[in-house]
Short mmCIF file of C-alpha atoms in Angstrom, two decimals:
data_model
loop_
_atom_site.label_atom_id
_atom_site.label_comp_id
_atom_site.label_asym_id
_atom_site.label_seq_id
_atom_site.Cartn_x
_atom_site.Cartn_y
_atom_site.Cartn_z
CA MET A 1 8.86 -43.42 -96.69
CA SER A 2 12.47 -42.50 -96.06
CA SER A 3 13.88 -41.14 -92.83
CA ILE A 4 14.05 -37.77 -94.52
CA SER A 5 10.27 -37.92 -94.84
CA LEU A 6 10.03 -39.06 -91.25
CA GLY A 7 12.26 -36.15 -90.24
CA SER A 8 10.10 -33.72 -92.18
CA ALA A 9 7.04 -35.11 -90.49
CA ALA A 10 8.76 -34.75 -87.15
CA ALA A 11 9.39 -31.10 -87.91
CA ARG A 12 5.73 -30.60 -88.80
CA PHE A 13 4.46 -32.20 -85.63
CA THR A 14 7.02 -30.71 -83.25
CA ASP A 15 6.27 -27.41 -81.59
CA CYS A 16 9.71 -25.86 -81.93
CA SER A 17 8.79 -23.12 -79.51
CA SER A 18 8.77 -25.79 -76.83
CA PHE A 19 12.01 -27.42 -77.91
CA THR A 20 14.57 -24.75 -78.71
CA SER A 21 18.18 -25.67 -79.29
CA LEU A 22 20.94 -25.25 -76.75
CA SER A 23 23.18 -24.10 -79.58
CA SER A 24 21.08 -21.06 -80.28
CA SER A 25 21.84 -19.19 -77.10
CA SER A 26 25.30 -18.18 -78.21
CA SER A 27 24.62 -16.71 -81.64
CA SER A 28 25.73 -13.27 -80.43
CA TRP A 29 29.27 -14.39 -79.74
CA LYS A 30 32.30 -12.98 -81.47
CA PRO A 31 33.16 -14.58 -84.85
CA TYR A 32 35.74 -17.00 -83.44
CA PHE A 33 33.09 -18.63 -81.26
CA ARG A 34 31.05 -21.29 -83.04
CA PRO A 35 27.43 -21.49 -81.85
CA GLY A 36 27.02 -24.43 -79.52
CA ALA A 37 27.52 -25.22 -75.87
CA ILE A 38 27.11 -28.89 -76.73
CA ARG A 39 29.95 -31.36 -76.27
CA GLY A 40 31.85 -32.34 -79.39
CA THR A 41 30.51 -29.72 -81.76
CA PHE A 42 31.70 -26.98 -83.97
CA ARG A 43 35.05 -25.57 -82.92
CA ARG A 44 38.20 -25.11 -85.01
CA TRP A 45 37.01 -25.99 -88.50
CA LYS A 46 40.28 -25.57 -90.35
CA ASP A 47 40.45 -22.79 -92.97
CA GLY A 48 36.66 -22.62 -92.91
CA ARG A 49 36.60 -25.51 -95.39
CA ARG A 50 34.51 -27.90 -93.33
CA ARG A 51 30.88 -26.76 -93.51
CA GLY A 52 28.36 -29.52 -94.20
CA HIS A 53 26.54 -30.64 -91.04
CA ALA A 54 28.16 -27.94 -88.93
CA ALA A 55 26.84 -25.08 -91.03
CA VAL A 56 23.38 -26.58 -91.46
CA ALA A 57 23.01 -27.47 -87.78
CA SER A 58 24.29 -24.08 -86.68
CA ALA A 59 21.87 -22.27 -88.99
CA VAL A 60 18.94 -24.38 -87.83
CA ALA A 61 19.91 -23.89 -84.19
CA GLU A 62 20.11 -20.14 -84.55
CA GLU A 63 16.62 -20.06 -86.07
CA ARG A 64 15.06 -22.06 -83.23
CA SER A 65 15.52 -19.57 -80.39
CA PRO A 66 16.32 -15.89 -79.98
CA ALA A 67 19.90 -15.07 -79.04
CA THR A 68 20.77 -14.55 -75.40
CA ASP A 69 21.56 -10.95 -74.51
CA TYR A 70 24.62 -11.25 -72.29
CA ASP A 71 24.42 -7.57 -71.39
CA GLU A 72 21.28 -8.22 -69.36
CA ASN A 73 21.95 -8.63 -65.64
CA ASP A 74 19.68 -11.64 -65.34
CA TRP A 75 20.79 -13.45 -68.53
CA LYS A 76 22.06 -16.42 -66.51
CA VAL A 77 18.69 -16.92 -64.83
CA GLN A 78 16.92 -16.55 -68.16
CA TYR A 79 19.27 -19.10 -69.72
CA GLN A 80 18.58 -21.62 -66.94
CA VAL A 81 14.83 -21.11 -67.22
CA ASP A 82 14.99 -21.61 -70.99
CA PHE A 83 17.15 -24.71 -70.56
CA GLU A 84 14.73 -26.24 -68.05
CA ARG A 85 11.82 -25.49 -70.38
CA ARG A 86 13.51 -27.12 -73.35
CA PHE A 87 14.52 -30.23 -71.41
CA ASP A 88 11.19 -30.63 -69.64
CA LEU A 89 9.77 -34.04 -70.61
CA PRO A 90 6.50 -34.39 -72.53
CA HIS A 91 3.99 -36.26 -70.36
CA LEU A 92 0.70 -37.91 -71.17
CA SER A 93 -1.00 -35.94 -68.39
CA ASP A 94 -0.25 -32.78 -70.39
CA LEU A 95 -2.60 -34.13 -73.04
CA LEU A 96 -5.04 -36.00 -70.82
CA PRO A 97 -5.09 -34.36 -67.39
CA GLU A 98 -7.92 -36.62 -66.26
CA PHE A 99 -5.53 -39.57 -66.10
CA THR A 100 -4.44 -40.18 -62.55
CA PRO A 101 -1.47 -42.29 -61.46
CA ILE A 102 -1.60 -45.53 -59.52
CA PRO A 103 1.01 -47.11 -57.21
CA SER A 104 3.80 -48.78 -59.15
CA THR A 105 3.69 -52.52 -59.67
CA PHE A 106 7.47 -52.60 -60.09
CA ARG A 107 9.08 -53.40 -56.76
CA LEU A 108 12.30 -55.19 -55.99
CA LYS A 109 12.36 -56.74 -52.52
CA LYS A 110 15.27 -57.29 -50.16
CA ARG A 111 15.28 -60.83 -48.84
CA SER A 112 17.40 -60.45 -45.69
CA PRO A 113 15.43 -58.85 -42.85
CA SER A 114 17.58 -56.58 -40.72
CA SER A 115 15.06 -54.57 -38.68
CA GLU A 116 11.45 -54.31 -37.56
CA ASP A 117 10.77 -52.33 -40.70
CA TYR A 118 10.59 -55.62 -42.58
CA VAL A 119 7.32 -57.52 -42.72
CA ASN A 120 7.75 -61.24 -43.36
CA GLY A 121 11.24 -60.54 -44.60
CA TYR A 122 10.19 -57.82 -47.08
CA LEU A 123 10.36 -54.06 -46.82
CA SER A 124 6.90 -52.50 -46.74
CA ARG A 125 5.76 -50.49 -49.74
CA GLU A 126 5.71 -47.23 -47.77
CA GLN A 127 9.37 -47.58 -46.81
CA TYR A 128 10.72 -49.00 -50.05
CA ASN A 129 13.37 -46.61 -51.36
CA GLY A 130 14.06 -48.09 -54.77
CA TYR A 131 12.18 -45.42 -56.73
CA ILE A 132 13.46 -42.32 -58.47
CA ASN A 133 11.91 -39.06 -57.31
CA ASN A 134 10.40 -37.02 -60.14
CA ASP A 135 12.51 -34.06 -59.02
CA ASP A 136 15.81 -35.95 -59.29
CA ARG A 137 18.17 -34.44 -61.84
CA VAL A 138 21.51 -35.24 -63.49
CA LEU A 139 24.09 -32.52 -64.13
CA LEU A 140 24.77 -32.31 -67.85
CA LYS A 141 28.20 -30.64 -67.64
CA VAL A 142 30.70 -31.16 -64.84
CA ILE A 143 33.72 -29.07 -65.88
CA LYS A 144 33.96 -25.35 -65.21
CA TYR A 145 36.26 -23.96 -67.87
CA SER A 146 38.15 -20.84 -66.91
CA SER A 147 38.75 -19.72 -70.48
CA PRO A 148 37.43 -20.44 -73.98
CA ALA A 149 41.05 -21.17 -74.89
CA SER A 150 41.11 -24.27 -72.64
CA ALA A 151 41.30 -27.48 -74.64
CA GLY A 152 37.79 -28.68 -75.41
CA ALA A 153 36.18 -25.70 -73.69
CA GLU A 154 32.37 -25.65 -73.90
CA CYS A 155 31.36 -22.14 -72.94
CA ILE A 156 27.96 -20.51 -72.92
CA ASP A 157 29.25 -16.95 -73.10
CA PRO A 158 32.63 -15.41 -74.00
CA ASP A 159 33.58 -15.25 -70.32
CA CYS A 160 32.96 -18.98 -69.79
CA THR A 161 30.39 -18.31 -67.08
CA TRP A 162 29.39 -21.43 -65.15
CA VAL A 163 25.70 -22.20 -65.56
CA GLU A 164 24.19 -25.33 -64.06
CA GLN A 165 22.27 -27.46 -66.54
CA TRP A 166 20.13 -30.23 -65.06
CA ILE A 167 18.23 -32.99 -66.89
CA HIS A 168 15.74 -35.58 -65.67
CA ARG A 169 17.15 -38.66 -63.97
CA ALA A 170 15.94 -41.98 -65.40
CA GLY A 171 14.52 -44.87 -63.40
CA PRO A 172 11.37 -46.38 -61.87
CA ARG A 173 8.81 -44.02 -60.33
CA LYS A 174 6.62 -44.66 -57.29
CA GLU A 175 3.51 -43.94 -59.36
CA ILE A 176 2.69 -45.18 -62.86
CA TYR A 177 0.15 -44.12 -65.48
CA PHE A 178 -0.63 -47.49 -67.06
CA ARG A 179 -2.27 -50.55 -65.55
CA PRO A 180 -0.07 -53.48 -66.61
CA GLU A 181 -3.08 -55.59 -67.61
CA ASP A 182 -4.14 -52.85 -70.06
CA VAL A 183 -0.73 -52.45 -71.70
CA ASN A 184 -0.15 -53.58 -75.28
CA ALA A 185 3.56 -52.98 -75.84
CA ALA A 186 5.45 -53.06 -79.14
CA ILE A 187 9.16 -52.93 -79.93
CA VAL A 188 10.66 -51.92 -83.28
CA THR A 189 14.31 -51.81 -84.45
CA CYS A 190 15.16 -49.54 -87.38
CA GLY A 191 18.17 -48.59 -89.48
CA GLY A 192 21.23 -50.81 -89.72
CA LEU A 193 22.48 -53.54 -87.43
CA CYS A 194 24.42 -52.71 -84.29
CA PRO A 195 25.86 -54.88 -81.49
CA GLY A 196 23.45 -54.95 -78.56
CA LEU A 197 20.06 -54.76 -80.30
CA ASN A 198 18.99 -58.13 -78.95
CA ASP A 199 20.21 -57.17 -75.48
CA VAL A 200 17.97 -54.10 -75.43
CA ILE A 201 14.97 -56.04 -76.77
CA ARG A 202 15.50 -58.70 -74.12
CA GLN A 203 15.62 -56.23 -71.24
CA ILE A 204 12.57 -54.31 -72.43
CA VAL A 205 10.58 -57.54 -72.48
CA ILE A 206 11.87 -58.74 -69.09
CA THR A 207 11.18 -55.39 -67.43
CA LEU A 208 7.70 -55.16 -68.91
CA GLU A 209 6.94 -58.56 -67.43
CA MET A 210 8.33 -57.39 -64.08
CA TYR A 211 5.60 -54.73 -64.12
CA GLY A 212 3.02 -57.38 -64.96
CA VAL A 213 2.57 -56.79 -68.70
CA LYS A 214 1.39 -59.84 -70.66
CA ASN A 215 0.89 -58.47 -74.18
CA ILE A 216 4.23 -57.72 -75.86
CA VAL A 217 4.97 -57.92 -79.58
CA GLY A 218 7.83 -57.12 -81.92
CA ILE A 219 7.25 -55.19 -85.14
CA PRO A 220 9.26 -56.91 -87.91
CA HIS A 221 11.75 -55.05 -90.10
CA GLY A 222 11.56 -51.55 -88.75
CA TYR A 223 8.82 -49.07 -89.54
CA ARG A 224 7.93 -51.15 -92.62
CA GLY A 225 6.48 -53.72 -90.23
CA PHE A 226 3.57 -51.40 -89.46
CA THR A 227 2.09 -52.42 -92.79
CA LYS A 228 0.15 -55.66 -92.90
CA GLU A 229 2.72 -57.53 -94.97
CA GLU A 230 4.24 -59.36 -92.01
CA PRO A 231 2.67 -60.56 -88.76
CA GLU A 232 3.72 -59.32 -85.34
CA ILE A 233 6.24 -61.38 -83.39
CA PRO A 234 4.96 -62.42 -79.94
CA LEU A 235 7.55 -61.71 -77.25
CA SER A 236 7.94 -63.09 -73.74
CA ARG A 237 10.74 -63.74 -71.30
CA LYS A 238 10.94 -67.30 -72.52
CA ALA A 239 11.17 -66.17 -76.16
CA VAL A 240 13.98 -63.68 -75.51
CA GLN A 241 15.89 -65.52 -72.79
CA THR A 242 18.98 -66.29 -74.91
CA ILE A 243 18.75 -63.81 -77.80
CA HIS A 244 21.53 -61.65 -76.33
CA LEU A 245 24.00 -64.45 -77.10
CA SER A 246 23.74 -63.61 -80.81
CA GLY A 247 24.32 -60.49 -82.88
CA GLY A 248 21.74 -58.78 -85.06
CA SER A 249 18.09 -58.27 -84.18
CA ILE A 250 15.48 -61.00 -83.86
CA LEU A 251 12.97 -58.44 -85.14
CA GLY A 252 14.97 -57.59 -88.26
CA VAL A 253 15.82 -54.08 -89.42
CA SER A 254 15.17 -51.87 -92.43
CA ARG A 255 15.45 -48.27 -93.47
CA GLY A 256 12.52 -46.08 -94.41
CA GLY A 257 8.88 -47.05 -94.01
CA PRO A 258 5.30 -45.89 -94.52
CA ALA A 259 3.93 -42.42 -93.84
CA ILE A 260 3.43 -41.29 -90.25
CA ASP A 261 -0.37 -41.32 -90.62
CA GLU A 262 -0.24 -44.95 -91.75
CA ILE A 263 2.01 -45.93 -88.84
CA VAL A 264 -0.27 -44.26 -86.29
CA ASP A 265 -3.32 -45.80 -87.96
CA SER A 266 -1.66 -49.20 -87.50
CA ILE A 267 -0.82 -48.43 -83.87
CA GLN A 268 -4.45 -47.48 -83.28
CA GLU A 269 -5.80 -50.60 -85.00
CA ARG A 270 -3.50 -52.89 -83.02
CA GLY A 271 -4.34 -51.20 -79.73
CA ILE A 272 -0.67 -50.45 -78.99
CA ASN A 273 -0.23 -48.02 -76.10
CA MET A 274 3.52 -48.40 -75.47
CA LEU A 275 5.97 -48.20 -78.36
CA PHE A 276 9.70 -48.68 -77.89
CA VAL A 277 11.78 -47.49 -80.84
CA LEU A 278 15.43 -48.53 -81.24
CA GLY A 279 17.32 -46.50 -83.82
CA GLY A 280 19.45 -43.50 -84.72
CA ASP A 281 18.59 -39.86 -85.32
CA GLY A 282 16.39 -40.52 -88.37
CA THR A 283 14.52 -43.24 -86.50
CA HIS A 284 14.11 -40.91 -83.51
CA ALA A 285 12.77 -38.17 -85.79
CA GLY A 286 10.16 -40.69 -86.88
CA ALA A 287 9.45 -41.64 -83.25
CA ASN A 288 8.92 -37.99 -82.37
CA ALA A 289 6.58 -37.58 -85.33
CA ILE A 290 4.61 -40.63 -84.16
CA HIS A 291 4.45 -39.15 -80.66
CA ARG A 292 3.16 -35.84 -81.99
CA GLU A 293 0.55 -37.48 -84.20
CA CYS A 294 -0.66 -39.63 -81.30
CA TYR A 295 -0.83 -36.45 -79.24
CA ARG A 296 -2.85 -34.73 -81.97
CA ARG A 297 -5.30 -37.63 -82.01
CA ARG A 298 -5.47 -37.63 -78.21
CA MET A 299 -4.24 -41.22 -78.04
CA LYS A 300 -2.78 -42.46 -74.75
CA VAL A 301 0.41 -43.89 -76.27
CA ALA A 302 3.87 -43.64 -74.70
CA VAL A 303 6.57 -43.48 -77.38
CA VAL A 304 10.05 -44.03 -75.95
CA GLY A 305 13.31 -44.23 -77.89
CA VAL A 306 16.58 -46.01 -77.21
CA PRO A 307 19.44 -44.44 -79.23
CA LYS A 308 21.11 -46.95 -81.52
CA THR A 309 24.12 -45.63 -83.35
CA ILE A 310 27.37 -47.51 -83.55
CA ASP A 311 29.09 -44.22 -84.46
CA ASN A 312 28.44 -42.77 -80.96
CA ASP A 313 27.17 -39.55 -82.55
CA ILE A 314 24.12 -38.73 -80.40
CA LEU A 315 24.23 -35.37 -78.62
CA TYR A 316 24.82 -35.09 -74.86
CA MET A 317 25.36 -38.80 -74.23
CA ASP A 318 28.59 -40.34 -72.92
CA ARG A 319 28.25 -43.21 -75.36
CA THR A 320 25.65 -45.22 -77.21
CA PHE A 321 25.35 -48.99 -77.19
CA GLY A 322 27.43 -50.90 -79.73
CA PHE A 323 30.22 -48.32 -79.74
CA ASP A 324 32.42 -50.08 -77.19
CA THR A 325 32.06 -53.37 -79.07
CA ALA A 326 32.86 -51.64 -82.37
CA VAL A 327 36.08 -50.18 -80.95
CA GLU A 328 37.08 -53.56 -79.55
CA GLU A 329 36.41 -55.37 -82.83
CA ALA A 330 38.05 -52.61 -84.88
CA GLN A 331 41.31 -53.28 -83.05
CA ARG A 332 41.33 -56.80 -84.48
CA ALA A 333 41.22 -55.37 -88.00
CA ILE A 334 43.90 -52.82 -87.14
CA ASN A 335 46.12 -55.51 -85.66
CA SER A 336 45.66 -57.68 -88.75
CA VAL A 337 46.56 -54.91 -91.15
CA TYR A 338 49.51 -53.94 -88.93
CA ILE A 339 50.90 -57.48 -89.11
CA GLU A 340 50.45 -57.50 -92.90
CA ALA A 341 52.16 -54.12 -93.29
CA HIS A 342 54.90 -54.81 -90.75
CA SER A 343 55.73 -58.14 -92.39
CA ALA A 344 55.91 -56.78 -95.93
CA TYR A 345 58.66 -54.77 -97.59
CA HIS A 346 57.50 -51.15 -97.43
CA GLY A 347 54.11 -52.33 -96.24
CA ILE A 348 51.22 -49.90 -95.87
CA GLY A 349 47.98 -51.01 -94.23
CA VAL A 350 44.70 -49.14 -94.60
CA VAL A 351 41.64 -49.84 -92.41
CA LYS A 352 38.28 -48.16 -93.06
CA LEU A 353 35.92 -47.98 -90.07
CA MET A 354 32.37 -46.74 -89.51
CA GLY A 355 31.73 -43.04 -88.98
CA ARG A 356 29.62 -41.16 -91.52
CA ASN A 357 29.77 -37.80 -89.75
CA SER A 358 31.73 -38.52 -86.59
CA GLY A 359 35.12 -40.15 -86.19
CA PHE A 360 34.72 -41.53 -82.67
CA ILE A 361 35.30 -45.19 -83.65
CA ALA A 362 38.41 -44.39 -85.68
CA MET A 363 39.79 -42.13 -82.96
CA HIS A 364 39.17 -44.54 -80.07
CA ALA A 365 40.31 -47.61 -82.02
CA SER A 366 43.52 -45.81 -82.99
CA LEU A 367 44.14 -44.84 -79.38
CA ALA A 368 43.37 -48.32 -78.08
CA SER A 369 45.48 -50.22 -80.60
CA GLY A 370 48.65 -48.13 -80.41
CA GLN A 371 49.48 -49.40 -83.93
CA VAL A 372 48.08 -46.57 -86.04
CA ASP A 373 50.34 -43.96 -87.66
CA ILE A 374 47.63 -41.86 -89.32
CA CYS A 375 44.02 -41.42 -88.14
CA LEU A 376 41.67 -39.60 -90.51
CA ILE A 377 38.20 -38.47 -89.41
CA PRO A 378 35.39 -36.41 -91.01
CA GLU A 379 35.82 -33.52 -88.56
CA ASP A 380 39.48 -32.88 -89.43
CA PRO A 381 39.94 -32.03 -93.13
CA PHE A 382 43.07 -33.32 -94.85
CA THR A 383 44.81 -33.41 -98.22
CA LEU A 384 46.41 -36.44 -99.84
CA HIS A 385 48.85 -34.69 -102.16
CA GLY A 386 51.25 -31.81 -101.69
CA PRO A 387 54.07 -31.11 -99.24
CA ASN A 388 51.79 -31.45 -96.21
CA GLY A 389 49.65 -34.27 -97.58
CA VAL A 390 49.03 -37.76 -96.23
CA LEU A 391 51.00 -39.42 -99.03
CA ARG A 392 54.13 -37.39 -98.29
CA HIS A 393 53.93 -38.46 -94.65
CA LEU A 394 53.42 -42.09 -95.70
CA ARG A 395 56.63 -41.84 -97.72
CA TYR A 396 58.43 -40.55 -94.62
CA LEU A 397 57.04 -43.38 -92.48
CA VAL A 398 58.04 -46.05 -95.00
CA GLN A 399 61.56 -44.63 -95.24
CA THR A 400 62.02 -44.29 -91.47
CA LYS A 401 59.94 -47.12 -90.02
CA GLY A 402 59.65 -49.49 -92.95
CA SER A 403 55.84 -49.65 -92.72
CA ALA A 404 52.75 -47.61 -91.87
CA VAL A 405 49.12 -48.07 -90.80
CA VAL A 406 46.28 -45.73 -91.75
CA CYS A 407 42.88 -45.76 -90.00
CA VAL A 408 40.17 -43.78 -91.80
CA ALA A 409 36.51 -43.17 -90.96
CA GLU A 410 34.09 -43.78 -93.83
CA GLY A 411 32.90 -40.16 -93.89
CA ALA A 412 36.38 -38.63 -93.97
CA GLY A 413 37.77 -36.92 -97.05
CA GLN A 414 34.53 -36.86 -99.00
CA ASP A 415 35.59 -33.55 -100.55
CA LEU A 416 38.43 -35.45 -102.26
CA LEU A 417 36.07 -37.86 -104.02
CA LYS A 418 33.80 -37.62 -107.00
CA LYS A 419 30.45 -36.55 -105.63
CA ALA A 420 28.07 -39.47 -105.24
CA ASN A 421 24.44 -38.91 -106.12
CA GLY A 422 21.34 -39.82 -104.16
CA THR A 423 20.50 -40.96 -100.66
CA ASP A 424 19.69 -44.28 -99.05
CA ALA A 425 16.24 -45.22 -97.70
CA SER A 426 17.05 -43.45 -94.42
CA GLY A 427 17.81 -40.22 -96.19
CA ASN A 428 21.57 -40.52 -95.60
CA LYS A 429 23.75 -39.17 -98.37
CA ILE A 430 25.49 -41.96 -100.27
CA LEU A 431 29.21 -41.69 -99.54
CA GLY A 432 32.13 -42.34 -101.82
CA ASP A 433 34.57 -45.05 -100.71
CA ILE A 434 37.43 -43.12 -99.12
CA GLY A 435 39.25 -46.34 -98.20
CA ILE A 436 39.53 -47.53 -101.81
CA HIS A 437 40.47 -44.02 -102.92
CA ILE A 438 43.35 -43.83 -100.44
CA VAL A 439 44.59 -47.26 -101.51
CA GLN A 440 44.49 -46.32 -105.21
CA GLU A 441 46.15 -42.93 -104.69
CA THR A 442 48.84 -44.48 -102.46
CA ARG A 443 49.76 -47.11 -105.04
CA LYS A 444 49.79 -44.49 -107.79
CA TYR A 445 51.94 -42.08 -105.75
CA PHE A 446 54.60 -44.62 -104.79
CA LYS A 447 54.78 -45.90 -108.35
CA GLU A 448 55.32 -42.36 -109.63
CA ILE A 449 58.18 -41.67 -107.19
CA GLY A 450 59.76 -45.04 -107.90
CA VAL A 451 59.50 -46.45 -104.38
CA ALA A 452 58.16 -49.95 -103.86
CA ALA A 453 55.06 -50.14 -101.63
CA ASP A 454 52.90 -53.10 -100.69
CA VAL A 455 49.44 -51.73 -99.83
CA LYS A 456 46.92 -53.85 -97.90
CA TYR A 457 43.27 -52.90 -97.29
CA ILE A 458 40.65 -54.10 -94.78
CA ASP A 459 37.03 -52.97 -94.44
CA PRO A 460 35.52 -54.83 -91.44
CA THR A 461 32.25 -52.82 -91.32
CA TYR A 462 29.72 -55.64 -91.65
CA MET A 463 31.76 -58.02 -89.51
CA ILE A 464 31.68 -55.45 -86.69
CA ARG A 465 27.98 -54.58 -87.04
CA ALA A 466 26.95 -58.22 -86.78
CA CYS A 467 28.94 -58.92 -83.59
CA ARG A 468 27.44 -59.87 -80.28
CA ALA A 469 27.75 -57.04 -77.73
CA ASN A 470 30.71 -57.22 -75.37
CA ALA A 471 30.35 -57.04 -71.59
CA ALA A 472 30.44 -53.24 -71.33
CA ASP A 473 27.82 -52.79 -74.04
CA GLY A 474 25.76 -55.63 -72.59
CA ILE A 475 25.49 -53.77 -69.28
CA LEU A 476 24.69 -50.49 -71.04
CA CYS A 477 21.96 -52.19 -73.12
CA THR A 478 20.50 -53.77 -70.01
CA VAL A 479 20.13 -50.47 -68.18
CA LEU A 480 18.89 -48.57 -71.24
CA GLY A 481 16.21 -51.19 -71.90
CA GLN A 482 15.06 -51.16 -68.28
CA ASN A 483 14.94 -47.36 -68.10
CA ALA A 484 12.98 -47.15 -71.36
CA VAL A 485 10.22 -49.21 -69.73
CA HIS A 486 10.37 -47.16 -66.53
CA GLY A 487 9.96 -43.99 -68.59
CA ALA A 488 6.93 -45.34 -70.44
CA PHE A 489 5.19 -46.45 -67.24
CA ALA A 490 5.95 -43.05 -65.69
CA GLY A 491 3.79 -41.54 -68.43
CA PHE A 492 6.50 -39.88 -70.50
CA SER A 493 6.30 -39.88 -74.29
CA GLY A 494 8.46 -38.42 -77.03
CA ILE A 495 11.57 -39.08 -74.96
CA THR A 496 14.75 -41.09 -75.25
CA VAL A 497 17.14 -42.47 -72.66
CA GLY A 498 20.92 -42.18 -72.39
CA VAL A 499 23.88 -42.13 -70.04
CA VAL A 500 25.32 -38.74 -69.03
CA ASN A 501 28.35 -38.40 -66.79
CA THR A 502 27.86 -42.08 -65.81
CA HIS A 503 24.23 -41.49 -64.78
CA TYR A 504 21.12 -42.39 -66.78
CA ALA A 505 18.76 -39.66 -67.88
CA TYR A 506 15.73 -38.88 -70.06
CA PHE A 507 15.77 -36.35 -72.90
CA PRO A 508 13.05 -34.86 -75.10
CA ILE A 509 13.74 -36.35 -78.54
CA PRO A 510 14.03 -33.01 -80.42
CA GLU A 511 16.97 -31.98 -78.22
CA VAL A 512 19.15 -34.94 -79.25
CA ILE A 513 18.46 -35.11 -83.00
CA SER A 514 19.11 -31.54 -84.17
CA HIS A 515 22.50 -32.58 -85.57
CA PRO A 516 25.14 -35.28 -85.01
CA ARG A 517 27.56 -35.18 -82.12
CA LEU A 518 31.02 -34.62 -83.58
CA VAL A 519 34.59 -35.13 -82.46
CA ASP A 520 35.87 -31.80 -81.15
CA THR A 521 39.25 -31.39 -82.79
CA ASN A 522 40.24 -29.03 -79.97
CA SER A 523 39.41 -31.65 -77.33
CA ARG A 524 41.92 -33.44 -75.14
CA MET A 525 40.83 -36.80 -76.59
CA TRP A 526 41.69 -35.82 -80.15
CA HIS A 527 44.96 -34.31 -78.94
CA ARG A 528 45.72 -37.63 -77.23
CA CYS A 529 45.09 -39.44 -80.50
CA LEU A 530 47.44 -37.10 -82.36
CA THR A 531 50.07 -37.67 -79.68
CA SER A 532 49.66 -41.43 -80.05
CA THR A 533 49.92 -41.46 -83.84
CA GLY A 534 52.49 -38.67 -84.12
CA GLN A 535 50.81 -37.40 -87.28
CA PRO A 536 51.14 -33.77 -88.45
CA ASP A 537 48.33 -31.55 -89.73
CA PHE A 538 47.54 -32.58 -93.31
CA VAL A 539 46.71 -29.16 -94.73
#
């Protein structure tokens, strides 16, 4: 079953009245306002030519909730109430109110007594302050924009009214809803490879054992592993102690999988009551469908996601694990192609990086390297030919600088290519190869104008995906894995964990998978990239 099927199942099992979209509240804006108060979304689509995900997501968002009437005196209060309702976390006690919590078995102890409050060198349970209060919240947005014309402005209404938006803080709770000895935990990694998968697996296992859990297994090769073709992989601290030193996933990955009913049947047969799902938006749609089906069957199963997308395209979150490593490794490819281009006569280097819908890797790698002359991303349409095209600018760069470097995201310029047919097992549309197309058109163009050009091409995609996580991603993976376990023991299900404004928080899955997070081409970060490259608008 592909991720499209999983997504469809998620839609069937999700009560959309309980999970309306943040984007929907602004559908009554004037035409120049795109629906969406979400970071990195739909502003300034040049000439109206870029529709795709933006149009679909906007249409879906507008159908999910009635528009906010800004003429009402209490619209701000109504908006906050609706926001709190949408971001309220599904909890197992909603389904099974007879379940009562017990004191947490997770407790870190200070070893240096400093007062009479310590008993035998340890702080007593009553005074231990290492838990997160259930009423703790994280502020989603921290900038008050004075005008919609401000660069990167994310406004709820045309007057840019400030409305506080709070989401649940992640971390260990004082009370838990599972007895560790009764927990049968399972971990599954889906989709493609990404730096940091092993780090997250390792921390989930270690934290589970800190609670006292003994029964932990890995499901091999994604959702497909819920069939009986392959046995479970027993996991323990000893088994995962050094896995973070290697790239990939010790559990293996795959796209697609069996039907939701079959997966939940397998969960029921195996006695799994905690499921940790590592994957992107399609995988999370499947996780939400599993959560809803477990809910329908009145099964006490906590389903918790950890967003895995190297493209950094998950809504609301500062960044996702693997992204920092991808940017770091991408610079090596950019530096290599720069040396090749700079050393050749009229050298032109082209690097294609990951980014199906979002150009965050290409943008950040271009900024970090300082060696890129042209950065092309899916969110900013461009033309190759014509007086304002990329090729004309390449000619100018070769004549003035002697060389040029182009960094392009894989999803950029798809409107310039012959339409590819079909989708992969995850339901993703098969993309044409924009990197090869640019190389071919560049060679053809320079030959036609009679100017020598030596074009070099590097596609480091699979080298980057297979890397071990760097230090920054390693820390992020560690905290995400720990907080996933804390969320499961706290009784939440159908949630995912992420970092927001440097703090860790829980989200209901439907709120983060409605559409990809995109580079805002009116943002300061994109403007910084344009300043760094010096490129014009290619329209």
